[in-house]
CSV table of C-alpha atoms in Angstrom, one decimal:
chain,number,residue,atom,x,y,z
V,1,ILE,CA,2.5,100.9,-116.2
V,2,ASP,CA,4.9,103.8,-115.9
V,3,SER,CA,2.5,106.1,-114.1
V,4,VAL,CA,1.8,106.0,-110.4
V,5,THR,CA,-1.9,106.6,-111.2
V,6,ASN,CA,-2.0,103.4,-113.3
V,7,LYS,CA,-3.5,105.5,-116.2
V,8,SER,CA,-2.3,106.0,-119.7
V,9,TYR,CA,-1.4,109.6,-120.8
V,10,LEU,CA,-0.9,111.1,-124.2
V,11,ARG,CA,0.4,114.5,-125.0
V,12,ILE,CA,0.8,116.1,-128.4
V,13,SER,CA,4.1,117.9,-128.8
V,14,ASN,CA,3.5,121.6,-129.5
V,15,LEU,CA,6.3,121.9,-132.1
V,16,ALA,CA,6.6,125.5,-130.9
V,17,SER,CA,10.1,126.1,-132.3
V,18,MET,CA,8.9,126.2,-135.9
V,19,GLU,CA,5.9,128.3,-137.0
V,20,HIS,CA,5.0,126.0,-140.0
V,21,ARG,CA,5.0,122.9,-137.8
V,22,LYS,CA,3.0,124.1,-134.8
V,23,MET,CA,0.1,124.6,-137.2
V,24,ASP,CA,-0.4,120.8,-137.2
V,25,VAL,CA,-1.3,120.6,-133.5
V,26,PRO,CA,-5.0,121.4,-133.7
V,27,PHE,CA,-5.6,118.8,-136.4
V,28,ILE,CA,-3.6,116.2,-134.4
V,29,CYS,CA,-5.7,116.9,-131.3
V,30,GLU,CA,-8.9,116.4,-133.4
V,31,LEU,CA,-7.5,113.2,-134.9
V,32,LEU,CA,-6.4,111.6,-131.6
V,33,ASN,CA,-9.8,112.3,-130.1
V,34,ASP,CA,-11.2,110.1,-132.9
V,35,VAL,CA,-8.5,107.4,-132.5
V,36,PHE,CA,-8.9,107.0,-128.7
V,37,ASP,CA,-11.8,106.7,-126.4
V,38,PHE,CA,-10.4,109.1,-123.8
V,39,ASN,CA,-11.9,108.4,-120.3
V,40,SER,CA,-10.8,107.8,-116.7
V,41,LYS,CA,-8.2,105.3,-117.8
V,42,ILE,CA,-6.6,107.0,-120.8
V,43,VAL,CA,-6.1,110.7,-120.7
V,44,LEU,CA,-5.2,113.3,-123.4
V,45,THR,CA,-3.2,116.1,-121.7
V,46,PRO,CA,-3.2,119.5,-123.4
V,47,PRO,CA,-0.2,120.7,-125.5
V,48,LEU,CA,2.2,122.9,-123.6
V,49,ALA,CA,2.2,126.6,-123.9
V,50,GLU,CA,4.2,127.9,-126.9
V,51,SER,CA,6.7,129.4,-124.5
V,52,ILE,CA,7.8,125.9,-123.7
V,53,CYS,CA,9.3,124.2,-126.8
V,54,ASP,CA,8.3,120.5,-126.9
V,55,GLU,CA,9.3,118.1,-129.7
V,56,GLY,CA,7.9,115.0,-128.0
V,57,MET,CA,9.1,111.5,-128.7
V,58,ALA,CA,11.9,112.6,-131.1
V,59,ASN,CA,13.9,113.4,-127.9
V,60,MET,CA,12.9,110.4,-125.7
V,61,ILE,CA,14.3,106.9,-125.3
V,62,ARG,CA,12.4,104.4,-123.1
V,63,LEU,CA,14.5,101.5,-121.7
V,64,SER,CA,13.1,98.7,-119.6
V,65,SER,CA,13.4,95.1,-118.6
V,66,TYR,CA,11.2,92.8,-120.7
V,67,LEU,CA,7.6,94.1,-120.3
V,68,GLY,CA,8.7,95.9,-117.1
V,69,LYS,CA,8.3,99.5,-116.1
V,70,GLY,CA,10.1,102.0,-118.2
V,71,PHE,CA,13.3,104.1,-117.6
V,72,TYR,CA,13.1,107.3,-119.6
V,73,ILE,CA,16.0,109.2,-121.1
V,74,CYS,CA,14.5,112.6,-121.9
V,75,VAL,CA,16.8,114.9,-124.0
V,76,TYR,CA,16.6,118.7,-124.0
V,77,GLY,CA,18.4,121.3,-126.1
V,78,SER,CA,21.6,123.0,-124.9
V,79,ASN,CA,21.8,126.8,-124.7
V,80,ASN,CA,25.5,126.7,-125.6
V,81,THR,CA,25.0,126.4,-129.3
V,82,SER,CA,26.6,128.9,-131.7
V,83,LYS,CA,25.0,128.1,-135.1
V,84,PHE,CA,21.5,126.7,-134.5
V,85,LYS,CA,19.0,127.2,-131.7
V,86,ALA,CA,17.9,124.2,-129.7
V,87,ARG,CA,14.3,123.1,-130.2
V,88,HIS,CA,13.5,121.3,-127.0
V,89,SER,CA,13.1,122.9,-123.5
V,90,ILE,CA,14.1,121.2,-120.3
V,91,ASN,CA,10.8,122.6,-118.8
V,92,SER,CA,8.8,120.4,-121.2
V,93,TRP,CA,10.3,117.3,-119.6
V,94,LYS,CA,9.7,118.6,-116.1
V,95,ARG,CA,6.0,119.1,-117.1
V,96,PHE,CA,6.0,115.6,-118.6
V,97,VAL,CA,7.0,114.1,-115.3
V,98,LEU,CA,4.5,116.1,-113.4
V,99,ASP,CA,1.5,115.9,-115.7
V,100,HIS,CA,1.9,112.2,-116.5
V,101,HIS,CA,2.6,111.3,-112.8
V,102,MET,CA,6.0,109.7,-113.4
V,103,MET,CA,8.3,108.5,-110.7
V,104,ASN,CA,11.4,110.7,-110.6
V,105,LYS,CA,13.7,107.7,-110.2
V,106,ASN,CA,12.4,106.4,-113.5
V,107,VAL,CA,13.4,109.5,-115.5
V,108,ILE,CA,16.7,111.2,-116.3
V,109,LEU,CA,16.9,114.6,-118.0
V,110,VAL,CA,19.9,114.8,-120.3
V,111,GLU,CA,21.3,117.8,-122.2
V,112,GLN,CA,22.1,117.2,-125.9
V,113,ASN,CA,25.6,117.9,-127.0
V,114,PRO,CA,25.7,121.4,-128.5
V,115,LYS,CA,28.3,120.2,-131.1
V,116,ALA,CA,25.6,117.9,-132.5
V,117,ILE,CA,22.9,120.6,-132.6
V,118,ASP,CA,25.3,123.0,-134.4
V,119,ARG,CA,25.9,120.3,-137.1
V,120,GLY,CA,22.2,119.8,-137.7
V,121,VAL,CA,21.1,117.2,-135.1
V,122,PHE,CA,17.9,118.9,-134.0
V,123,HIS,CA,16.4,115.7,-132.5
V,124,ASN,CA,18.0,113.1,-130.4
V,125,ASP,CA,16.4,110.3,-132.5
V,126,ILE,CA,19.0,110.9,-135.3
V,127,ILE,CA,22.0,110.4,-133.0
V,128,SER,CA,20.9,107.7,-130.5
V,129,PHE,CA,18.2,105.0,-130.0
V,130,GLY,CA,17.4,102.3,-127.5
V,131,MET,CA,14.9,99.7,-126.4
V,132,ASP,CA,14.6,97.2,-123.5
V,133,SER,CA,18.1,96.7,-122.2
V,134,LEU,CA,20.0,98.1,-125.2
V,135,LEU,CA,21.2,101.7,-125.8
V,136,VAL,CA,22.9,102.7,-129.1
V,137,LEU,CA,24.5,106.1,-129.2
V,138,HIS,CA,27.0,108.3,-131.0
V,139,GLU,CA,30.0,109.8,-129.3
V,140,PHE,CA,28.5,113.3,-129.5
V,141,SER,CA,25.0,112.5,-128.2
V,142,PHE,CA,25.0,114.0,-124.7
V,143,THR,CA,26.9,116.7,-122.7
V,144,ASN,CA,29.1,115.1,-120.1
V,145,GLN,CA,28.4,111.8,-121.7
V,146,ASP,CA,30.8,109.5,-119.7
V,147,TYR,CA,29.3,110.7,-116.4
V,148,ILE,CA,25.7,110.4,-117.9
V,149,LEU,CA,26.3,106.9,-119.2
V,150,THR,CA,27.7,105.7,-115.8
V,151,TYR,CA,24.6,107.1,-114.1
V,152,ILE,CA,22.2,105.5,-116.6
V,153,LYS,CA,23.9,102.1,-116.3
V,154,GLU,CA,23.9,102.2,-112.5
V,155,THR,CA,20.3,103.4,-112.3
V,156,PHE,CA,19.1,100.8,-114.9
V,157,TYR,CA,20.7,98.0,-112.8
V,158,LYS,CA,19.1,99.3,-109.6
V,159,LEU,CA,15.7,99.4,-111.2
V,160,PHE,CA,15.8,96.1,-113.1
V,161,ASN,CA,18.6,94.0,-111.6
V,162,GLN,CA,19.9,93.7,-115.1
V,163,GLU,CA,22.9,95.0,-117.1
V,164,LEU,CA,22.2,97.7,-119.7
V,165,LYS,CA,24.1,96.9,-122.9
V,166,ILE,CA,25.6,100.0,-124.6
V,167,VAL,CA,26.8,100.2,-128.2
V,168,PHE,CA,29.0,103.2,-128.4
V,169,VAL,CA,29.6,104.7,-131.9
V,170,SER,CA,32.7,106.9,-132.1
V,171,ASN,CA,32.9,109.8,-134.5
V,172,SER,CA,35.8,108.2,-136.2
V,173,VAL,CA,33.7,105.2,-137.1
V,174,LEU,CA,30.6,107.1,-138.2
V,175,SER,CA,30.8,110.9,-138.3
V,176,ILE,CA,27.9,113.1,-137.4
V,177,GLN,CA,27.6,114.1,-141.1
V,178,ASP,CA,27.4,110.4,-142.1
V,179,ALA,CA,24.9,109.7,-139.3
V,180,LEU,CA,22.7,112.5,-140.8
V,181,SER,CA,23.2,111.3,-144.4
V,182,SER,CA,22.5,107.6,-143.6
V,183,TYR,CA,19.8,108.3,-141.0
V,184,PHE,CA,21.1,105.2,-139.2
V,185,PHE,CA,20.2,106.3,-135.7
V,186,ASN,CA,16.6,106.8,-136.8
V,187,SER,CA,16.4,103.0,-137.2
V,188,GLN,CA,13.8,101.3,-135.0
V,189,LEU,CA,14.4,98.2,-132.9
V,190,VAL,CA,11.2,96.0,-132.6
V,191,LYS,CA,10.6,92.9,-130.6
V,192,ILE,CA,9.4,90.1,-132.8
V,193,ARG,CA,9.1,87.6,-130.0
V,194,GLU,CA,10.7,87.0,-126.6
V,195,ASN,CA,14.1,86.0,-128.0
V,196,LYS,CA,14.0,87.7,-131.4
V,197,TYR,CA,14.5,91.4,-132.4
V,198,GLY,CA,14.2,93.2,-135.7
V,199,LEU,CA,16.0,96.3,-136.8
V,200,ILE,CA,14.3,98.5,-139.4
V,201,CYS,CA,17.0,100.6,-141.1
V,202,PRO,CA,16.9,103.3,-143.8
V,203,LEU,CA,18.1,102.0,-147.1
V,204,ASN,CA,20.9,104.6,-147.3
V,205,CYS,CA,22.7,102.6,-144.5
V,206,ILE,CA,23.8,100.1,-147.1
V,207,LYS,CA,26.2,102.7,-148.5
V,208,TYR,CA,28.2,102.9,-145.3
V,209,PRO,CA,30.4,99.8,-144.5
V,210,SER,CA,31.0,101.0,-140.9
V,211,ILE,CA,27.2,100.6,-140.2
V,212,ASN,CA,27.5,96.8,-140.9
V,213,THR,CA,30.1,96.7,-138.0
V,214,ILE,CA,27.7,98.7,-135.7
V,215,VAL,CA,24.8,96.3,-136.6
V,216,SER,CA,27.0,93.3,-135.8
V,217,GLN,CA,27.8,94.9,-132.4
V,218,ILE,CA,24.0,95.3,-131.8
V,219,ASN,CA,23.4,91.7,-132.7
V,220,SER,CA,26.1,90.5,-130.3
V,221,ASN,CA,24.8,92.6,-127.4
V,222,LEU,CA,21.3,91.3,-127.9
V,223,GLU,CA,22.6,87.7,-127.9
V,224,ASN,CA,20.0,86.8,-130.4
V,225,ASP,CA,19.6,86.4,-134.2
V,226,LEU,CA,18.9,90.0,-135.3
V,227,GLU,CA,16.7,90.4,-138.4
V,228,VAL,CA,17.6,93.6,-140.3
V,229,VAL,CA,15.1,95.1,-142.8
V,230,TYR,CA,15.9,98.1,-145.0
V,231,VAL,CA,13.2,100.7,-146.0
V,232,ASP,CA,13.6,103.3,-148.8
V,233,LEU,CA,13.2,106.7,-147.1
V,234,ASN,CA,15.2,108.7,-149.7
V,235,GLU,CA,12.3,110.9,-150.8
V,236,SER,CA,11.2,111.6,-147.3
V,237,VAL,CA,14.8,112.5,-146.2
V,238,LYS,CA,15.1,114.9,-149.2
V,239,ASN,CA,11.9,116.6,-147.9
V,240,GLY,CA,13.4,117.5,-144.5
V,241,GLY,CA,13.5,114.1,-142.8
V,242,GLY,CA,10.4,114.4,-140.7
V,243,PRO,CA,8.2,111.9,-142.6
V,244,ALA,CA,11.2,109.5,-142.7
V,245,CYS,CA,11.2,109.0,-138.9
V,246,LEU,CA,10.9,105.3,-138.0
V,247,ARG,CA,10.8,105.9,-134.3
V,248,ASN,CA,7.9,105.3,-131.9
V,249,VAL,CA,6.8,102.0,-130.4
V,250,CYS,CA,4.0,101.9,-127.9
V,251,TYR,CA,2.9,98.9,-125.8
V,252,PHE,CA,-0.8,98.5,-125.1
V,253,ASN,CA,-2.4,95.9,-122.8
V,254,SER,CA,-5.7,94.3,-123.8
V,255,VAL,CA,-7.8,96.9,-121.9
V,256,GLU,CA,-6.0,99.8,-123.6
V,257,LEU,CA,-6.3,98.2,-127.1
V,258,ARG,CA,-10.1,98.2,-126.7
V,259,LEU,CA,-9.9,102.0,-126.3
V,260,VAL,CA,-8.5,102.4,-129.9
V,261,ASN,CA,-11.0,103.1,-132.6
V,262,LYS,CA,-11.1,99.8,-134.7
V,263,LYS,CA,-11.2,101.7,-138.0
V,264,TYR,CA,-7.6,102.7,-137.4
V,265,MET,CA,-6.3,99.2,-136.7
V,266,PHE,CA,-4.1,97.9,-139.5
V,267,SER,CA,-5.6,95.1,-141.6
V,268,GLU,CA,-5.2,93.7,-145.1
V,269,ILE,CA,-8.5,95.4,-146.1
V,270,LEU,CA,-7.2,98.8,-144.8
V,271,TYR,CA,-3.9,98.3,-146.5
V,272,SER,CA,-5.6,97.7,-149.9
V,273,ARG,CA,-7.7,100.8,-149.4
V,274,LEU,CA,-4.7,102.9,-148.6
V,275,VAL,CA,-2.8,101.6,-151.7
V,276,ASN,CA,-5.8,102.5,-153.9
V,277,TYR,CA,-6.0,105.9,-152.2
V,278,ILE,CA,-2.4,106.7,-153.0
V,279,VAL,CA,-2.7,105.5,-156.6
V,280,ASP,CA,-5.9,107.6,-157.1
V,281,TYR,CA,-5.1,110.8,-155.3
V,282,TYR,CA,-1.4,111.2,-154.5
V,283,PRO,CA,0.2,114.0,-156.6
V,284,GLU,CA,3.0,112.8,-158.9
V,285,THR,CA,4.6,116.3,-159.1
V,286,LEU,CA,4.6,119.6,-157.3
V,287,SER,CA,5.8,122.9,-158.6
V,288,VAL,CA,6.0,126.4,-157.1
V,289,LEU,CA,3.2,127.5,-159.4
V,290,ASP,CA,0.9,124.8,-157.9
V,291,LEU,CA,1.1,126.6,-154.6
V,292,THR,CA,-0.4,129.7,-156.2
V,293,SER,CA,-3.2,127.8,-157.9
V,294,ILE,CA,-6.8,127.8,-156.5
V,295,LYS,CA,-7.5,124.7,-158.6
V,296,PHE,CA,-4.6,122.9,-156.9
V,297,VAL,CA,-5.8,124.0,-153.4
V,298,ARG,CA,-9.3,122.7,-154.2
V,299,ARG,CA,-7.7,119.4,-155.3
V,300,LEU,CA,-5.9,119.1,-152.0
V,301,ASN,CA,-9.1,119.7,-150.1
V,302,GLN,CA,-10.7,116.9,-152.1
V,303,VAL,CA,-7.8,114.7,-151.2
V,304,ASN,CA,-8.3,115.5,-147.5
V,305,ASP,CA,-12.0,114.8,-147.7
V,306,SER,CA,-11.5,111.5,-149.5
V,307,ILE,CA,-9.1,110.1,-146.8
V,308,ILE,CA,-11.6,111.0,-144.1
V,309,ARG,CA,-14.3,109.1,-146.1
V,310,LEU,CA,-11.8,106.2,-146.5
V,311,PHE,CA,-11.6,105.8,-142.7
V,312,ASN,CA,-15.3,106.2,-142.2
V,313,SER,CA,-16.5,103.9,-144.9
């Protein structure tokens, strides 16, 4: 519903800023072609050239009125960093708007605060999040943040005739380092029903009393009873954080749902198969020597083959 062509578009982020991550792209292309029946209504656009760094949904927030068209906050990396290089190019978002036939008024391109990048905030999804008419963000999320937030609030009201609720988290309440350690901003808001929201938080958040205060602010701004659930992501965070991401909600209408391969739809049967798969195949340990072992590589290939069989059985 956000495209002027009334089509659904998917693009795989090219992850071009990191050599070991961009290797995933061909496999993800192959996988998505199996998940979706791409046709005239749902289109897979090709990954961008490696000269344009694209990290995808990690740097996007979609706001909206309930089930209305979206207003996109697309965050790109600043060139004013001194310690770390930014990973997301402004040109990737310009191509996103063009290739996915977006209305310019429904998109804002925002520069990430270089102070945050230099402290290890490589993706916007670990310093802000939002959904529907709520935006939760840290003091050091964006460059020229006061001006940007005023523009976002005014634009949101013009688009939806509704006030955007903003929960502002100051650095004195939750420092950038504590935001990274707790992974709080990687929490995911989900809509349980029309008047009920859920917040899925990393378990580490329990260790930070100030986060309880922030969650209370979120609850009061939603004007509903917020259900908070905690998920243990510690092992994933220790392995770089990528697998720990809780972000990404997509809304499909009934026609679009029929374009999803049924074998990938979650069910109790699939859940049981996945649990058994993990018990049977998932390595309990990993050492440097394993990475030099032909036997271990063959074992990993067998694991890959088995999960393909699992989804085709």
